[in-house]
PDB file of C-alpha atoms and ligand atoms in Angstrom:
ATOM      1  CA  MET M   1      10.716 -41.893 -17.508  1.00 97.00           C
ATOM      2  CA  ASN M   2      10.799 -42.728 -21.247  1.00 98.00           C
ATOM      3  CA  ILE M   3       7.223 -42.513 -22.539  1.00 98.00           C
ATOM      4  CA  ALA M   4       5.949 -43.858 -25.869  1.00 98.00           C
ATOM      5  CA  LEU M   5       2.890 -41.985 -27.108  1.00 98.00           C
ATOM      6  CA  ILE M   6       0.757 -44.414 -29.091  1.00 98.00           C
ATOM      7  CA  GLY M   7      -1.508 -41.911 -30.815  1.00 98.00           C
ATOM      8  CA  TYR M   8      -0.219 -38.386 -31.390  1.00 98.00           C
ATOM      9  CA  GLY M   9      -3.473 -36.560 -32.047  1.00 97.00           C
ATOM     10  CA  LYS M  10      -5.349 -34.022 -29.903  1.00 95.00           C
ATOM     11  CA  MET M  11      -4.645 -35.908 -26.670  1.00 96.00           C
ATOM     12  CA  GLY M  12      -1.144 -37.185 -27.517  1.00 98.00           C
ATOM     13  CA  LYS M  13       0.061 -33.620 -28.092  1.00 98.00           C
ATOM     14  CA  VAL M  14      -1.248 -32.305 -24.751  1.00 98.00           C
ATOM     15  CA  ILE M  15       0.165 -35.352 -22.921  1.00 98.00           C
ATOM     16  CA  GLU M  16       3.559 -34.598 -24.482  1.00 98.00           C
ATOM     17  CA  GLU M  17       3.494 -31.031 -23.053  1.00 98.00           C
ATOM     18  CA  VAL M  18       2.502 -32.185 -19.576  1.00 98.00           C
ATOM     19  CA  ALA M  19       5.015 -35.071 -19.522  1.00 98.00           C
ATOM     20  CA  ILE M  20       7.942 -32.882 -20.613  1.00 98.00           C
ATOM     21  CA  ARG M  21       7.023 -30.244 -18.015  1.00 98.00           C
ATOM     22  CA  LYS M  22       7.221 -33.006 -15.381  1.00 97.00           C
ATOM     23  CA  GLY M  23      10.733 -33.989 -16.539  1.00 98.00           C
ATOM     24  CA  HIS M  24       9.856 -37.086 -18.603  1.00 98.00           C
ATOM     25  CA  GLN M  25      11.158 -37.881 -22.082  1.00 98.00           C
ATOM     26  CA  ILE M  26       8.997 -38.729 -25.088  1.00 98.00           C
ATOM     27  CA  ALA M  27      10.726 -41.744 -26.634  1.00 97.00           C
ATOM     28  CA  LEU M  28       8.231 -42.263 -29.462  1.00 98.00           C
ATOM     29  CA  LYS M  29       5.268 -40.520 -31.073  1.00 98.00           C
ATOM     30  CA  LEU M  30       3.217 -42.977 -33.128  1.00 98.00           C
ATOM     31  CA  THR M  31       0.380 -42.225 -35.513  1.00 98.00           C
ATOM     32  CA  SER M  32      -1.638 -44.360 -37.951  1.00 97.00           C
ATOM     33  CA  LYS M  33       1.034 -43.704 -40.608  1.00 97.00           C
ATOM     34  CA  ASP M  34       3.792 -45.446 -38.611  1.00 97.00           C
ATOM     35  CA  VAL M  35       4.696 -49.108 -38.945  1.00 97.00           C
ATOM     36  CA  TRP M  36       5.716 -50.349 -35.523  1.00 97.00           C
ATOM     37  CA  ASP M  37       5.823 -53.459 -33.369  1.00 98.00           C
ATOM     38  CA  LYS M  38       7.110 -54.665 -29.997  1.00 98.00           C
ATOM     39  CA  ASP M  39      10.732 -54.178 -31.089  1.00 98.00           C
ATOM     40  CA  THR M  40      10.048 -50.491 -31.782  1.00 98.00           C
ATOM     41  CA  LEU M  41       9.033 -50.026 -28.133  1.00 98.00           C
ATOM     42  CA  VAL M  42      11.980 -52.072 -26.831  1.00 98.00           C
ATOM     43  CA  ASN M  43      14.535 -50.360 -29.097  1.00 98.00           C
ATOM     44  CA  HIS M  44      13.444 -46.941 -27.781  1.00 98.00           C
ATOM     45  CA  SER M  45      13.897 -48.055 -24.117  1.00 97.00           C
ATOM     46  CA  THR M  46      10.221 -47.386 -23.406  1.00 98.00           C
ATOM     47  CA  ASP M  47       9.339 -47.406 -19.687  1.00 98.00           C
ATOM     48  CA  VAL M  48       5.605 -46.801 -20.158  1.00 98.00           C
ATOM     49  CA  ALA M  49       3.301 -46.426 -23.175  1.00 98.00           C
ATOM     50  CA  ILE M  50       0.313 -44.060 -23.191  1.00 98.00           C
ATOM     51  CA  GLU M  51      -2.327 -45.118 -25.713  1.00 98.00           C
ATOM     52  CA  PHE M  52      -4.863 -42.577 -27.047  1.00 98.00           C
ATOM     53  CA  THR M  53      -5.862 -43.762 -30.546  1.00 98.00           C
ATOM     54  CA  GLN M  54      -9.208 -45.175 -31.701  1.00 95.00           C
ATOM     55  CA  PRO M  55     -11.422 -48.147 -30.752  1.00 94.00           C
ATOM     56  CA  SER M  56     -10.610 -50.289 -33.818  1.00 95.00           C
ATOM     57  CA  VAL M  57      -6.857 -50.513 -33.046  1.00 97.00           C
ATOM     58  CA  VAL M  58      -6.641 -50.271 -29.269  1.00 97.00           C
ATOM     59  CA  THR M  59      -6.691 -54.037 -28.545  1.00 97.00           C
ATOM     60  CA  LYS M  60      -3.849 -54.742 -30.964  1.00 98.00           C
ATOM     61  CA  ASN M  61      -1.832 -51.856 -29.482  1.00 98.00           C
ATOM     62  CA  ILE M  62      -2.298 -53.104 -25.919  1.00 98.00           C
ATOM     63  CA  LEU M  63      -1.223 -56.644 -26.896  1.00 98.00           C
ATOM     64  CA  THR M  64       1.908 -55.249 -28.592  1.00 98.00           C
ATOM     65  CA  CYS M  65       2.795 -53.457 -25.325  1.00 98.00           C
ATOM     66  CA  PHE M  66       2.327 -56.738 -23.413  1.00 98.00           C
ATOM     67  CA  ASP M  67       4.653 -58.516 -25.896  1.00 98.00           C
ATOM     68  CA  ALA M  68       7.262 -55.773 -25.390  1.00 98.00           C
ATOM     69  CA  ASN M  69       6.955 -56.024 -21.587  1.00 98.00           C
ATOM     70  CA  VAL M  70       5.908 -52.350 -21.457  1.00 98.00           C
ATOM     71  CA  PRO M  71       3.201 -51.166 -19.012  1.00 98.00           C
ATOM     72  CA  VAL M  72       0.402 -49.393 -20.870  1.00 98.00           C
ATOM     73  CA  VAL M  73      -1.965 -46.575 -19.882  1.00 98.00           C
ATOM     74  CA  VAL M  74      -5.066 -46.747 -22.089  1.00 98.00           C
ATOM     75  CA  GLY M  75      -7.131 -43.626 -22.711  1.00 97.00           C
ATOM     76  CA  THR M  76      -8.950 -44.698 -25.873  1.00 96.00           C
ATOM     77  CA  THR M  77     -12.660 -45.171 -25.237  1.00 92.00           C
ATOM     78  CA  GLY M  78     -15.370 -47.189 -26.991  1.00 90.00           C
ATOM     79  CA  TRP M  79     -13.676 -50.624 -26.775  1.00 93.00           C
ATOM     80  CA  TYR M  80     -14.844 -51.838 -23.363  1.00 91.00           C
ATOM     81  CA  GLN M  81     -16.711 -54.918 -24.691  1.00 92.00           C
ATOM     82  CA  GLY M  82     -13.216 -56.471 -24.936  1.00 93.00           C
ATOM     83  CA  VAL M  83     -11.907 -55.286 -21.581  1.00 96.00           C
ATOM     84  CA  ASN M  84     -12.453 -58.515 -19.598  1.00 97.00           C
ATOM     85  CA  GLU M  85     -10.576 -60.626 -22.129  1.00 97.00           C
ATOM     86  CA  ILE M  86      -7.642 -58.180 -22.305  1.00 98.00           C
ATOM     87  CA  SER M  87      -7.522 -57.897 -18.499  1.00 98.00           C
ATOM     88  CA  GLN M  88      -7.297 -61.699 -18.275  1.00 98.00           C
ATOM     89  CA  THR M  89      -4.465 -61.740 -20.843  1.00 98.00           C
ATOM     90  CA  CYS M  90      -2.679 -58.990 -18.915  1.00 98.00           C
ATOM     91  CA  ILE M  91      -2.758 -61.047 -15.725  1.00 98.00           C
ATOM     92  CA  GLU M  92      -1.775 -64.315 -17.468  1.00 98.00           C
ATOM     93  CA  LYS M  93       1.208 -62.630 -19.154  1.00 98.00           C
ATOM     94  CA  ASN M  94       2.253 -60.825 -15.946  1.00 98.00           C
ATOM     95  CA  GLN M  95       1.904 -57.416 -17.583  1.00 98.00           C
ATOM     96  CA  ALA M  96       0.495 -54.042 -16.492  1.00 98.00           C
ATOM     97  CA  MET M  97      -2.421 -52.041 -17.875  1.00 98.00           C
ATOM     98  CA  LEU M  98      -4.324 -49.062 -16.520  1.00 98.00           C
ATOM     99  CA  TYR M  99      -7.451 -47.980 -18.364  1.00 97.00           C
ATOM    100  CA  ALA M 100      -9.921 -45.189 -17.657  1.00 95.00           C
ATOM    101  CA  SER M 101     -12.865 -43.721 -19.507  1.00 88.00           C
ATOM    102  CA  ASN M 102     -11.731 -40.371 -18.131  1.00 91.00           C
ATOM    103  CA  PHE M 103      -8.354 -39.436 -16.626  1.00 95.00           C
ATOM    104  CA  SER M 104      -9.468 -36.075 -15.271  1.00 94.00           C
ATOM    105  CA  ILE M 105      -9.157 -35.876 -11.490  1.00 91.00           C
ATOM    106  CA  GLY M 106     -12.273 -33.674 -11.405  1.00 93.00           C
ATOM    107  CA  VAL M 107     -14.321 -36.257 -13.308  1.00 94.00           C
ATOM    108  CA  ASN M 108     -13.154 -39.015 -10.987  1.00 92.00           C
ATOM    109  CA  LEU M 109     -14.354 -36.909  -8.044  1.00 91.00           C
ATOM    110  CA  PHE M 110     -17.599 -36.389  -9.995  1.00 95.00           C
ATOM    111  CA  PHE M 111     -17.978 -40.214 -10.267  1.00 94.00           C
ATOM    112  CA  LYS M 112     -17.946 -40.387  -6.454  1.00 92.00           C
ATOM    113  CA  ILE M 113     -20.357 -37.452  -6.040  1.00 96.00           C
ATOM    114  CA  ASN M 114     -22.656 -39.052  -8.649  1.00 98.00           C
ATOM    115  CA  GLU M 115     -22.930 -42.281  -6.629  1.00 97.00           C
ATOM    116  CA  MET M 116     -23.598 -40.384  -3.391  1.00 97.00           C
ATOM    117  CA  VAL M 117     -26.415 -38.438  -5.067  1.00 98.00           C
ATOM    118  CA  ALA M 118     -27.861 -41.614  -6.682  1.00 98.00           C
ATOM    119  CA  ALA M 119     -27.862 -43.351  -3.274  1.00 97.00           C
ATOM    120  CA  LEU M 120     -29.937 -40.445  -1.918  1.00 98.00           C
ATOM    121  CA  MET M 121     -32.264 -39.931  -4.880  1.00 98.00           C
ATOM    122  CA  ASN M 122     -33.275 -43.550  -5.516  1.00 96.00           C
ATOM    123  CA  LYS M 123     -35.732 -43.304  -2.605  1.00 96.00           C
ATOM    124  CA  TYR M 124     -37.783 -40.631  -4.404  1.00 97.00           C
ATOM    125  CA  ASN M 125     -39.784 -42.244  -7.183  1.00 95.00           C
ATOM    126  CA  GLU M 126     -41.185 -38.922  -8.382  1.00 97.00           C
ATOM    127  CA  TYR M 127     -37.756 -38.042  -9.864  1.00 97.00           C
ATOM    128  CA  GLU M 128     -36.742 -39.514 -13.220  1.00 96.00           C
ATOM    129  CA  VAL M 129     -32.958 -39.681 -13.694  1.00 97.00           C
ATOM    130  CA  SER M 130     -31.112 -39.112 -16.982  1.00 97.00           C
ATOM    131  CA  VAL M 131     -27.523 -38.437 -18.125  1.00 98.00           C
ATOM    132  CA  THR M 132     -26.389 -35.928 -20.759  1.00 98.00           C
ATOM    133  CA  GLU M 133     -22.975 -35.792 -22.427  1.00 97.00           C
ATOM    134  CA  VAL M 134     -21.670 -33.293 -25.000  1.00 97.00           C
ATOM    135  CA  HIS M 135     -18.412 -33.727 -26.979  1.00 96.00           C
ATOM    136  CA  HIS M 136     -16.717 -32.377 -30.104  1.00 95.00           C
ATOM    137  CA  VAL M 137     -18.015 -33.463 -33.505  1.00 96.00           C
ATOM    138  CA  HIS M 138     -14.987 -35.685 -34.298  1.00 94.00           C
ATOM    139  CA  LYS M 139     -15.553 -38.045 -31.373  1.00 91.00           C
ATOM    140  CA  LYS M 140     -15.967 -41.577 -32.786  1.00 86.00           C
ATOM    141  CA  ASP M 141     -17.930 -43.287 -29.966  1.00 89.00           C
ATOM    142  CA  ALA M 142     -21.307 -42.412 -28.444  1.00 94.00           C
ATOM    143  CA  PRO M 143     -22.205 -42.327 -25.671  1.00 96.00           C
ATOM    144  CA  SER M 144     -18.849 -41.322 -24.187  1.00 94.00           C
ATOM    145  CA  GLY M 145     -17.019 -43.814 -21.986  1.00 92.00           C
ATOM    146  CA  THR M 146     -17.392 -41.277 -19.178  1.00 93.00           C
ATOM    147  CA  ALA M 147     -21.177 -41.172 -19.603  1.00 97.00           C
ATOM    148  CA  ILE M 148     -21.253 -44.977 -19.450  1.00 95.00           C
ATOM    149  CA  SER M 149     -19.204 -44.917 -16.211  1.00 93.00           C
ATOM    150  CA  ILE M 150     -21.617 -42.322 -14.771  1.00 97.00           C
ATOM    151  CA  ALA M 151     -24.616 -44.434 -15.858  1.00 97.00           C
ATOM    152  CA  GLU M 152     -23.103 -47.556 -14.284  1.00 96.00           C
ATOM    153  CA  GLY M 153     -22.643 -45.608 -11.027  1.00 97.00           C
ATOM    154  CA  ILE M 154     -26.353 -44.692 -11.076  1.00 98.00           C
ATOM    155  CA  LEU M 155     -27.599 -48.164 -12.117  1.00 97.00           C
ATOM    156  CA  LYS M 156     -26.037 -49.662  -8.962  1.00 97.00           C
ATOM    157  CA  TYR M 157     -28.696 -47.752  -7.003  1.00 97.00           C
ATOM    158  CA  TYR M 158     -31.576 -48.180  -9.490  1.00 96.00           C
ATOM    159  CA  PRO M 159     -32.082 -51.969  -9.814  1.00 93.00           C
ATOM    160  CA  LYS M 160     -35.392 -51.453 -11.669  1.00 89.00           C
ATOM    161  CA  LYS M 161     -33.573 -49.772 -14.532  1.00 94.00           C
ATOM    162  CA  ILE M 162     -32.174 -52.626 -16.589  1.00 89.00           C
ATOM    163  CA  GLN M 163     -29.443 -50.778 -18.505  1.00 95.00           C
ATOM    164  CA  TRP M 164     -28.454 -47.441 -20.047  1.00 96.00           C
ATOM    165  CA  ARG M 165     -29.980 -46.569 -23.422  1.00 95.00           C
ATOM    166  CA  LEU M 166     -29.516 -43.890 -26.055  1.00 95.00           C
ATOM    167  CA  ASP M 167     -33.271 -43.328 -26.171  1.00 92.00           C
ATOM    168  CA  SER M 168     -35.909 -42.513 -23.607  1.00 89.00           C
ATOM    169  CA  ASN M 169     -37.551 -45.588 -22.068  1.00 83.00           C
ATOM    170  CA  LYS M 170     -39.061 -46.064 -18.609  1.00 80.00           C
ATOM    171  CA  ASP M 171     -37.106 -49.294 -17.921  1.00 87.00           C
ATOM    172  CA  GLY M 172     -33.765 -47.874 -19.039  1.00 94.00           C
ATOM    173  CA  LEU M 173     -31.461 -45.044 -18.028  1.00 97.00           C
ATOM    174  CA  TRP M 174     -31.463 -42.462 -20.805  1.00 97.00           C
ATOM    175  CA  ILE M 175     -28.090 -41.068 -21.939  1.00 97.00           C
ATOM    176  CA  ARG M 176     -28.476 -38.092 -24.277  1.00 97.00           C
ATOM    177  CA  ALA M 177     -25.315 -37.858 -26.430  1.00 97.00           C
ATOM    178  CA  ARG M 178     -24.750 -34.606 -28.316  1.00 97.00           C
ATOM    179  CA  ARG M 179     -21.904 -33.574 -30.628  1.00 97.00           C
ATOM    180  CA  VAL M 180     -21.113 -29.852 -30.792  1.00 97.00           C
ATOM    181  CA  GLY M 181     -18.104 -27.939 -32.236  1.00 97.00           C
ATOM    182  CA  ASP M 182     -14.860 -28.486 -30.288  1.00 94.00           C
ATOM    183  CA  GLU M 183     -16.577 -29.241 -26.961  1.00 95.00           C
ATOM    184  CA  LYS M 184     -13.923 -30.693 -24.587  1.00 92.00           C
ATOM    185  CA  GLY M 185     -16.390 -32.703 -22.518  1.00 95.00           C
ATOM    186  CA  TYR M 186     -19.585 -31.920 -20.603  1.00 97.00           C
ATOM    187  CA  HIS M 187     -21.451 -34.439 -18.443  1.00 97.00           C
ATOM    188  CA  SER M 188     -24.530 -33.912 -16.331  1.00 98.00           C
ATOM    189  CA  VAL M 189     -26.979 -35.976 -14.327  1.00 98.00           C
ATOM    190  CA  CYS M 190     -30.491 -34.627 -13.991  1.00 98.00           C
ATOM    191  CA  TYR M 191     -33.230 -35.745 -11.595  1.00 98.00           C
ATOM    192  CA  GLN M 192     -36.488 -34.337 -12.870  1.00 98.00           C
ATOM    193  CA  SER M 193     -39.921 -34.379 -11.252  1.00 98.00           C
ATOM    194  CA  GLU M 194     -43.150 -32.713 -12.326  1.00 98.00           C
ATOM    195  CA  VAL M 195     -42.403 -29.739 -10.070  1.00 98.00           C
ATOM    196  CA  ASP M 196     -38.622 -29.239 -10.215  1.00 98.00           C
ATOM    197  CA  SER M 197     -35.266 -30.625 -11.238  1.00 98.00           C
ATOM    198  CA  ILE M 198     -31.928 -31.231  -9.525  1.00 98.00           C
ATOM    199  CA  GLN M 199     -28.780 -31.346 -11.619  1.00 98.00           C
ATOM    200  CA  ILE M 200     -25.076 -32.065 -11.043  1.00 98.00           C
ATOM    201  CA  ASP M 201     -22.564 -31.483 -13.816  1.00 98.00           C
ATOM    202  CA  HIS M 202     -18.903 -31.444 -14.817  1.00 97.00           C
ATOM    203  CA  GLN M 203     -17.461 -29.197 -17.523  1.00 97.00           C
ATOM    204  CA  ALA M 204     -13.940 -29.795 -18.890  1.00 94.00           C
ATOM    205  CA  HIS M 205     -12.367 -26.470 -19.931  1.00 94.00           C
ATOM    206  CA  SER M 206      -9.443 -28.014 -21.827  1.00 92.00           C
ATOM    207  CA  ARG M 207      -7.821 -31.391 -22.577  1.00 93.00           C
ATOM    208  CA  LYS M 208      -5.064 -30.651 -20.047  1.00 95.00           C
ATOM    209  CA  GLY M 209      -7.028 -32.231 -17.189  1.00 94.00           C
ATOM    210  CA  PHE M 210      -7.072 -35.597 -19.024  1.00 95.00           C
ATOM    211  CA  ALA M 211      -3.362 -35.293 -19.841  1.00 97.00           C
ATOM    212  CA  ILE M 212      -2.354 -34.544 -16.224  1.00 96.00           C
ATOM    213  CA  GLY M 213      -4.254 -37.648 -15.067  1.00 96.00           C
ATOM    214  CA  ALA M 214      -2.760 -39.830 -17.836  1.00 97.00           C
ATOM    215  CA  VAL M 215       0.817 -38.845 -16.911  1.00 97.00           C
ATOM    216  CA  LEU M 216       0.049 -39.433 -13.218  1.00 96.00           C
ATOM    217  CA  ALA M 217      -1.273 -42.881 -14.211  1.00 97.00           C
ATOM    218  CA  ALA M 218       1.947 -43.583 -16.176  1.00 97.00           C
ATOM    219  CA  GLU M 219       4.046 -42.652 -13.126  1.00 97.00           C
ATOM    220  CA  TYR M 220       1.863 -44.927 -10.964  1.00 96.00           C
ATOM    221  CA  ILE M 221       1.944 -48.007 -13.222  1.00 97.00           C
ATOM    222  CA  LYS M 222       5.723 -48.121 -13.874  1.00 96.00           C
ATOM    223  CA  GLY M 223       7.181 -51.197 -12.206  1.00 94.00           C
ATOM    224  CA  LYS M 224       3.779 -52.755 -11.359  1.00 96.00           C
ATOM    225  CA  ASN M 225       1.972 -55.869 -12.635  1.00 97.00           C
ATOM    226  CA  GLY M 226      -1.795 -56.151 -12.950  1.00 98.00           C
ATOM    227  CA  VAL M 227      -4.863 -54.280 -14.136  1.00 98.00           C
ATOM    228  CA  PHE M 228      -5.496 -50.865 -12.607  1.00 97.00           C
ATOM    229  CA  GLN M 229      -8.004 -48.038 -12.828  1.00 94.00           C
ATOM    230  CA  MET M 230      -7.928 -44.347 -12.047  1.00 93.00           C
ATOM    231  CA  LYS M 231      -9.293 -44.857  -8.534  1.00 89.00           C
ATOM    232  CA  ASP M 232      -6.091 -46.801  -7.689  1.00 93.00           C
ATOM    233  CA  VAL M 233      -4.025 -43.772  -8.800  1.00 92.00           C
ATOM    234  CA  LEU M 234      -6.143 -41.278  -6.859  1.00 87.00           C
ATOM    235  CA  ASP M 235      -6.152 -43.413  -3.703  1.00 84.00           C
ATOM    236  CA  PHE M 236      -2.348 -43.696  -3.955  1.00 79.00           C
ATOM    237  CA  PHE M 237      -1.612 -39.986  -4.559  1.00 73.00           C
ATOM    238  CA  SER M 238      -4.178 -38.669  -2.017  1.00 72.00           C
ATOM    239  CA  ARG M 239      -2.727 -40.615   0.897  1.00 65.00           C
TER     240      ARG M 239
HETATM  241  N1  NAP H   1      -9.830 -41.417 -21.188  1.00 96.61           N
HETATM  242  C1  NAP H   1      -9.800 -40.073 -21.309  1.00 96.61           C
HETATM  243  O1  NAP H   1      -9.638 -39.303 -20.330  1.00 96.61           O
HETATM  244  C2  NAP H   1      -9.954 -39.465 -22.678  1.00 96.61           C
HETATM  245  C3  NAP H   1      -9.911 -38.065 -22.881  1.00 96.61           C
HETATM  246  C4  NAP H   1      -9.984 -37.578 -24.187  1.00 96.61           C
HETATM  247  C5  NAP H   1     -10.092 -38.465 -25.255  1.00 96.61           C
HETATM  248  N2  NAP H   1     -10.158 -39.808 -25.016  1.00 96.61           N
HETATM  249  C6  NAP H   1     -10.210 -40.796 -26.101  1.00 96.61           C
HETATM  250  O2  NAP H   1      -8.888 -40.937 -26.621  1.00 96.61           O
HETATM  251  C7  NAP H   1      -8.962 -41.330 -27.994  1.00 96.61           C
HETATM  252  C8  NAP H   1      -8.106 -40.373 -28.834  1.00 96.61           C
HETATM  253  O3  NAP H   1      -8.631 -39.069 -28.736  1.00 96.61           O
HETATM  254  P1  NAP H   1      -7.971 -37.846 -29.547  1.00 96.61           P
HETATM  255  O4  NAP H   1      -8.903 -36.721 -29.327  1.00 96.61           O
HETATM  256  O5  NAP H   1      -6.536 -37.691 -29.222  1.00 96.61           O
HETATM  257  O6  NAP H   1      -8.126 -38.407 -31.057  1.00 96.61           O
HETATM  258  P2  NAP H   1      -7.367 -37.928 -32.365  1.00 96.61           P
HETATM  259  O7  NAP H   1      -7.055 -36.458 -32.300  1.00 96.61           O
HETATM  260  O8  NAP H   1      -8.180 -38.446 -33.505  1.00 96.61           O
HETATM  261  O9  NAP H   1      -5.964 -38.711 -32.320  1.00 96.61           O
HETATM  262  C9  NAP H   1      -5.857 -40.116 -32.494  1.00 96.61           C
HETATM  263  C10 NAP H   1      -4.416 -40.437 -32.805  1.00 96.61           C
HETATM  264  O10 NAP H   1      -4.276 -41.861 -32.875  1.00 96.61           O
HETATM  265  C11 NAP H   1      -3.490 -42.156 -34.033  1.00 96.61           C
HETATM  266  N3  NAP H   1      -3.692 -43.542 -34.447  1.00 96.61           N
HETATM  267  C12 NAP H   1      -4.777 -44.113 -35.044  1.00 96.61           C
HETATM  268  N4  NAP H   1      -4.540 -45.413 -35.279  1.00 96.61           N
HETATM  269  C13 NAP H   1      -3.279 -45.686 -34.823  1.00 96.61           C
HETATM  270  C14 NAP H   1      -2.459 -46.839 -34.784  1.00 96.61           C
HETATM  271  N5  NAP H   1      -2.877 -48.014 -35.273  1.00 96.61           N
HETATM  272  N6  NAP H   1      -1.220 -46.747 -34.220  1.00 96.61           N
HETATM  273  C15 NAP H   1      -0.780 -45.571 -33.733  1.00 96.61           C
HETATM  274  N7  NAP H   1      -1.515 -44.427 -33.748  1.00 96.61           N
HETATM  275  C16 NAP H   1      -2.745 -44.488 -34.284  1.00 96.61           C
HETATM  276  C17 NAP H   1      -3.947 -41.121 -35.054  1.00 96.61           C
HETATM  277  O11 NAP H   1      -3.039 -41.073 -36.148  1.00 96.61           O
HETATM  278  P3  NAP H   1      -3.300 -40.066 -37.393  1.00 96.61           P
HETATM  279  O12 NAP H   1      -2.861 -38.727 -36.884  1.00 96.61           O
HETATM  280  O13 NAP H   1      -2.397 -40.612 -38.454  1.00 96.61           O
HETATM  281  O14 NAP H   1      -4.756 -40.160 -37.720  1.00 96.61           O
HETATM  282  C18 NAP H   1      -3.933 -39.886 -34.159  1.00 96.61           C
HETATM  283  O15 NAP H   1      -2.615 -39.395 -34.020  1.00 96.61           O
HETATM  284  C19 NAP H   1     -10.449 -41.364 -28.329  1.00 96.61           C
HETATM  285  O16 NAP H   1     -10.935 -42.694 -28.176  1.00 96.61           O
HETATM  286  C20 NAP H   1     -11.080 -40.469 -27.277  1.00 96.61           C
HETATM  287  O17 NAP H   1     -12.437 -40.783 -27.011  1.00 96.61           O
HETATM  288  C21 NAP H   1     -10.080 -40.303 -23.760  1.00 96.61           C
END
């Protein structure tokens, strides 16, 4: 497969390694310094684009992929207020997009475990639930997209909690967002009562886990039309 890397930063470089090891070619490596458009993707015979850039440019990049008729895997986080509109455009233009707040297979298993635990714990009012996420100091968005996905999984089972919040409030679900060194990604959910606490957590050891999932997603989306998420990929490859 010919892959265009839109964004060749920390993630783009690890995705390149994983993709080449799996026998794919990197047709393009684009950074903020490059001037490119739909013809650039077409002229490099791009089969799939993998987009890991920054929230302010992601929408434009996705639309350029649609115009080039190139399926796009979107890893950038912090842009999800625009996701419904882009998904609609994707369907109207008969294009393909797969987005995920976290491509790690382990984190996607953690999403499922999180919901199972929330379904159990919501019956015990003495436990107050909160989410913690820790990432490297250069991360532009807070809370992380992964923490938001975890919070949404919990909120399904806690109707009294109106929404997630970055501060502590009885009616909301508190997400503590911390920025430390080169932290690759830590997420935990804590249920705390006066007498004890129960905690589940996920620790990423390197960026490779995200890259493996992103390449798997690129292999999955090639030749498809529609809007997909990581659970579609995992359901497909775990059959
Ligand atoms: N979904 C997941 O599993 C997952 C995992 C990790 C990270 N992320 C997210 O992925 C994004 C990127 O993370 P990162 O750690 O790789 O960031 P990074 O190291 O800052 O790299 C970003 C790259 O995007 C490039 N870029 C910026 N604007 C561009 C544009 N208009 N066109 C093309 N390239 C452009 C930058 O170019 P320059 O080099 O010129 O600045 C840089 O190469 C973030 O939103 C992060 O939160 C998601």
